[in-house]
Amino acid sequence: MPTYRLDIAYDGTGFRGYARNEGIRSVQAEIEGMLAVMGGEPIDTVVAGRTDAGVHARHNVVSFATSVEFEPDRLKGSLTTALGPEIVITDAAIVPDGFHARFSASARSYRYFVDDGGTPDPLRRHSVWAVRWGLDVDRMNAGASAFVGEHDFASLCRHQEGRTTERTVMEASWSRDDGLVVYVVRARAFCHQMVRSMVALCVDVGRGKVEPAAVPGILEARDRQAARGAAPPHGLVLWEVEFGENRSATNA
């Protein structure tokens, strides 16, 4: 039974998240629904990153095993024709047995985009968080530096029964690019709402409401009430999923 890999990108605006959930429109349901039409039978998929409602993906990865034989290039084209422009298949391939989009991934990276220019751009309203405060990027980087390394991120995650909130972050930094303040964060995995909570805390640091030196204590509290909530989902993009020791070149 062959295993297939789909590299995908999507605009999350019109979806209530990636994961299939009865009664709501999701990215997974759209993909699996079309696979069932093409293959003539239900096909269950797994994904590298389960994004929340309104969150986008520049590069996510789906895998599935099925007895149905698909020609990868035709699969890529047919799915994109049916699901685009909201969901686009950037690559499709048959991969070795044992490949699993979630468990085979070695790292994920996200980017979050903030506009602190004072006048919101209506053309970016679905992809950028417009704030009314000028932000100090140096202060934000000082705060974000506390995230790097292995920590319990319970203060920055929505609790999920039976799941650990310990994570190892390899990179967390802010910069200015094309008039926006951009957050880049990379880890093997993230817990629910972790990135958006990091952003909310750093924005409060950047606007002067929280001192950078307070961030380590907020992490150490392991208390969701010690943090600053979560930034809106629409500014967040799953930027890249990596496999093995080398970064994935797909969609780079």
Short mmCIF file of C-alpha atoms in Angstrom, two decimals:
data_model
loop_
_atom_site.label_atom_id
_atom_site.label_comp_id
_atom_site.label_asym_id
_atom_site.label_seq_id
_atom_site.Cartn_x
_atom_site.Cartn_y
_atom_site.Cartn_z
CA MET A 1 0.00 0.00 0.00
CA PRO A 2 1.78 3.18 -1.14
CA THR A 3 2.20 6.22 1.11
CA TYR A 4 1.64 9.65 -0.44
CA ARG A 5 2.96 13.03 0.65
CA LEU A 6 1.27 16.31 -0.24
CA ASP A 7 3.00 19.63 0.34
CA ILE A 8 0.29 22.23 0.71
CA ALA A 9 -0.29 25.96 1.19
CA TYR A 10 -3.56 27.61 2.15
CA ASP A 11 -5.31 30.82 3.10
CA GLY A 12 -6.95 30.00 6.42
CA THR A 13 -9.43 32.89 6.37
CA GLY A 14 -12.42 30.84 5.26
CA PHE A 15 -11.74 27.78 7.43
CA ARG A 16 -12.41 26.96 11.07
CA GLY A 17 -8.96 25.48 11.35
CA TYR A 18 -7.11 22.64 9.66
CA ALA A 19 -8.57 19.66 11.52
CA ARG A 20 -11.70 17.88 10.40
CA ASN A 21 -14.63 18.54 12.75
CA GLU A 22 -18.23 17.69 11.94
CA GLY A 23 -20.35 20.66 10.97
CA ILE A 24 -17.51 23.09 10.26
CA ARG A 25 -15.49 23.92 7.17
CA SER A 26 -11.90 22.76 7.56
CA VAL A 27 -8.85 22.33 5.35
CA GLN A 28 -8.62 18.62 6.17
CA ALA A 29 -12.27 18.00 5.26
CA GLU A 30 -11.82 19.76 1.92
CA ILE A 31 -8.72 17.72 1.03
CA GLU A 32 -10.13 14.39 2.21
CA GLY A 33 -13.44 15.04 0.51
CA MET A 34 -11.76 15.55 -2.84
CA LEU A 35 -9.45 12.55 -2.32
CA ALA A 36 -12.54 10.42 -1.71
CA VAL A 37 -14.11 11.67 -4.92
CA MET A 38 -10.93 10.96 -6.89
CA GLY A 39 -10.19 7.60 -5.28
CA GLY A 40 -13.72 6.27 -4.89
CA GLU A 41 -13.33 5.55 -1.18
CA PRO A 42 -12.69 7.44 2.09
CA ILE A 43 -9.03 8.33 2.70
CA ASP A 44 -7.77 9.42 6.11
CA THR A 45 -4.86 11.83 6.23
CA VAL A 46 -2.40 13.07 8.85
CA VAL A 47 -0.78 16.52 8.88
CA ALA A 48 2.45 18.03 10.16
CA GLY A 49 0.81 21.11 11.68
CA ARG A 50 -2.81 21.43 12.81
CA THR A 51 -3.44 25.15 12.47
CA ASP A 52 -6.25 27.01 14.24
CA ALA A 53 -9.17 28.86 12.66
CA GLY A 54 -7.93 31.76 10.55
CA VAL A 55 -4.26 30.69 10.58
CA HIS A 56 -2.53 30.36 7.21
CA ALA A 57 0.13 28.00 5.87
CA ARG A 58 2.87 28.75 3.39
CA HIS A 59 4.12 25.18 3.77
CA ASN A 60 2.35 22.32 5.51
CA VAL A 61 2.62 18.59 4.80
CA VAL A 62 -0.05 15.89 4.60
CA SER A 63 0.48 12.14 4.29
CA PHE A 64 -1.77 9.14 3.77
CA ALA A 65 -1.55 5.47 2.86
CA THR A 66 -4.11 3.97 0.50
CA SER A 67 -4.59 1.06 -1.86
CA VAL A 68 -5.82 3.56 -4.46
CA GLU A 69 -3.13 4.26 -7.04
CA PHE A 70 -2.61 7.95 -7.80
CA GLU A 71 -0.17 9.43 -10.30
CA PRO A 72 1.49 12.18 -8.22
CA ASP A 73 1.59 14.96 -10.83
CA ARG A 74 -2.01 14.33 -11.80
CA LEU A 75 -2.98 14.21 -8.13
CA LYS A 76 -1.27 17.55 -7.52
CA GLY A 77 -2.97 19.21 -10.48
CA SER A 78 -6.43 17.80 -9.88
CA LEU A 79 -6.50 18.71 -6.20
CA THR A 80 -5.25 22.24 -6.88
CA THR A 81 -7.82 22.73 -9.64
CA ALA A 82 -10.60 21.59 -7.32
CA LEU A 83 -9.49 23.30 -4.11
CA GLY A 84 -7.61 26.39 -5.30
CA PRO A 85 -7.04 29.19 -4.85
CA GLU A 86 -7.71 28.72 -1.10
CA ILE A 87 -5.77 25.45 -0.94
CA VAL A 88 -2.89 24.72 -3.31
CA ILE A 89 -0.88 21.50 -3.60
CA THR A 90 2.71 22.59 -4.21
CA ASP A 91 4.09 19.06 -4.52
CA ALA A 92 2.86 15.46 -4.47
CA ALA A 93 4.99 12.33 -4.21
CA ILE A 94 5.04 8.67 -3.27
CA VAL A 95 7.28 8.33 -0.21
CA PRO A 96 8.83 5.37 1.64
CA ASP A 97 6.66 3.25 3.92
CA GLY A 98 6.74 4.60 7.45
CA PHE A 99 6.72 8.26 6.44
CA HIS A 100 4.30 10.15 8.70
CA ALA A 101 3.67 13.85 8.18
CA ARG A 102 3.43 14.52 11.90
CA PHE A 103 5.92 12.14 13.48
CA SER A 104 8.56 12.27 10.73
CA ALA A 105 8.83 16.07 10.92
CA SER A 106 11.95 17.32 12.66
CA ALA A 107 10.92 20.97 13.09
CA ARG A 108 8.25 23.54 12.29
CA SER A 109 8.67 27.28 11.88
CA TYR A 110 6.04 30.02 12.06
CA ARG A 111 6.01 33.69 11.20
CA TYR A 112 3.68 36.32 12.63
CA PHE A 113 3.12 39.69 10.98
CA VAL A 114 2.28 42.88 12.89
CA ASP A 115 1.63 46.35 11.45
CA ASP A 116 2.40 49.11 13.96
CA GLY A 117 2.34 51.91 11.37
CA GLY A 118 -0.81 53.49 12.77
CA THR A 119 -2.98 53.28 9.64
CA PRO A 120 -4.24 49.74 8.90
CA ASP A 121 -3.87 48.49 5.34
CA PRO A 122 -7.27 47.03 4.28
CA LEU A 123 -5.55 44.81 1.72
CA ARG A 124 -3.66 43.09 4.53
CA ARG A 125 -6.56 42.74 6.96
CA HIS A 126 -6.67 38.94 6.64
CA SER A 127 -2.91 38.39 7.03
CA VAL A 128 -1.53 41.10 9.35
CA TRP A 129 -2.40 42.17 12.90
CA ALA A 130 -2.69 45.96 12.86
CA VAL A 131 -1.98 47.51 16.27
CA ARG A 132 -2.28 51.12 17.37
CA TRP A 133 0.96 51.15 19.33
CA GLY A 134 4.47 51.80 18.06
CA LEU A 135 6.61 48.79 18.94
CA ASP A 136 10.21 48.66 20.14
CA VAL A 137 11.78 45.67 18.37
CA ASP A 138 14.86 45.66 20.59
CA ARG A 139 12.68 45.24 23.68
CA MET A 140 10.70 42.51 21.92
CA ASN A 141 13.87 40.60 21.07
CA ALA A 142 15.05 40.89 24.67
CA GLY A 143 11.77 39.36 25.80
CA ALA A 144 11.70 36.66 23.12
CA SER A 145 15.20 35.50 24.02
CA ALA A 146 13.71 33.87 27.12
CA PHE A 147 11.76 31.46 24.90
CA VAL A 148 14.87 29.86 23.38
CA GLY A 149 15.81 26.51 24.87
CA GLU A 150 13.82 23.83 26.66
CA HIS A 151 11.04 25.17 28.87
CA ASP A 152 7.62 24.34 30.21
CA PHE A 153 5.37 26.70 28.24
CA ALA A 154 2.24 26.11 30.34
CA SER A 155 1.86 29.88 30.79
CA LEU A 156 1.66 30.29 27.01
CA CYS A 157 -0.42 27.27 26.00
CA ARG A 158 -4.06 26.30 26.16
CA HIS A 159 -4.19 23.27 28.42
CA GLN A 160 -4.97 19.94 26.76
CA GLU A 161 -5.61 17.02 29.09
CA GLY A 162 -2.81 14.47 29.14
CA ARG A 163 -0.43 16.48 26.95
CA THR A 164 2.87 17.95 28.06
CA THR A 165 3.58 21.65 27.63
CA GLU A 166 7.35 21.21 27.59
CA ARG A 167 8.89 22.29 24.30
CA THR A 168 12.34 23.14 22.92
CA VAL A 169 12.55 26.36 20.90
CA MET A 170 15.55 26.73 18.58
CA GLU A 171 14.87 30.27 17.33
CA ALA A 172 12.72 33.20 18.40
CA SER A 173 13.37 36.68 17.00
CA TRP A 174 11.69 39.89 15.83
CA SER A 175 12.68 42.17 12.95
CA ARG A 176 11.25 44.84 10.69
CA ASP A 177 10.58 43.91 7.07
CA ASP A 178 8.53 45.67 4.39
CA GLY A 179 6.97 48.03 6.94
CA LEU A 180 5.92 45.18 9.24
CA VAL A 181 7.19 43.79 12.52
CA VAL A 182 7.83 40.08 11.91
CA TYR A 183 8.24 37.28 14.43
CA VAL A 184 10.15 34.11 13.44
CA VAL A 185 9.98 31.11 15.75
CA ARG A 186 11.20 27.56 15.18
CA ALA A 187 10.80 24.42 17.28
CA ARG A 188 10.33 20.70 16.85
CA ALA A 189 6.72 21.14 17.90
CA PHE A 190 4.39 23.68 19.53
CA CYS A 191 1.48 23.34 21.91
CA HIS A 192 -1.96 24.85 21.32
CA GLN A 193 -1.91 28.68 20.98
CA MET A 194 1.78 28.81 21.98
CA VAL A 195 2.97 31.02 19.13
CA ARG A 196 0.05 33.45 19.35
CA SER A 197 0.60 33.72 23.11
CA MET A 198 4.29 34.44 22.57
CA VAL A 199 3.32 37.20 20.16
CA ALA A 200 0.79 38.77 22.52
CA LEU A 201 3.36 38.84 25.33
CA CYS A 202 6.09 40.28 23.09
CA VAL A 203 3.76 42.98 21.74
CA ASP A 204 3.05 44.06 25.32
CA VAL A 205 6.81 44.14 25.90
CA GLY A 206 7.28 46.18 22.73
CA ARG A 207 4.65 48.74 23.72
CA GLY A 208 6.10 49.11 27.22
CA LYS A 209 3.40 47.36 29.26
CA VAL A 210 5.68 44.49 30.29
CA GLU A 211 9.41 44.64 30.98
CA PRO A 212 11.60 42.21 29.02
CA ALA A 213 13.08 41.00 32.31
CA ALA A 214 9.62 39.84 33.41
CA VAL A 215 9.28 37.24 30.66
CA PRO A 216 11.36 34.48 32.32
CA GLY A 217 9.21 34.78 35.46
CA ILE A 218 6.03 34.49 33.40
CA LEU A 219 7.35 31.24 31.90
CA GLU A 220 8.43 29.93 35.29
CA ALA A 221 4.96 30.57 36.72
CA ARG A 222 3.51 27.81 34.52
CA ASP A 223 0.19 29.60 34.87
CA ARG A 224 -1.97 30.65 31.90
CA GLN A 225 -3.24 33.60 33.96
CA ALA A 226 0.31 34.98 34.20
CA ALA A 227 0.51 35.58 30.43
CA ARG A 228 -1.17 38.14 28.17
CA GLY A 229 -3.71 36.12 26.19
CA ALA A 230 -3.24 35.30 22.50
CA ALA A 231 -2.71 37.43 19.41
CA PRO A 232 -5.34 37.20 16.65
CA PRO A 233 -4.98 34.15 14.40
CA HIS A 234 -4.95 35.93 11.05
CA GLY A 235 -1.40 37.27 11.43
CA LEU A 236 0.06 33.79 11.84
CA VAL A 237 1.56 31.64 9.06
CA LEU A 238 2.93 28.11 9.31
CA TRP A 239 6.02 28.94 7.31
CA GLU A 240 7.92 25.69 6.89
CA VAL A 241 7.97 22.06 7.95
CA GLU A 242 11.33 20.30 8.06
CA PHE A 243 12.16 16.60 7.75
CA GLY A 244 15.43 14.97 8.70
CA GLU A 245 18.56 16.97 9.36
CA ASN A 246 18.13 19.26 6.37
CA ARG A 247 15.45 21.90 5.98
CA SER A 248 12.75 21.09 3.46
CA ALA A 249 13.36 22.97 0.24
CA THR A 250 9.71 22.74 -0.82
CA ASN A 251 8.09 26.15 -1.13
CA ALA A 252 11.19 27.81 0.30
#
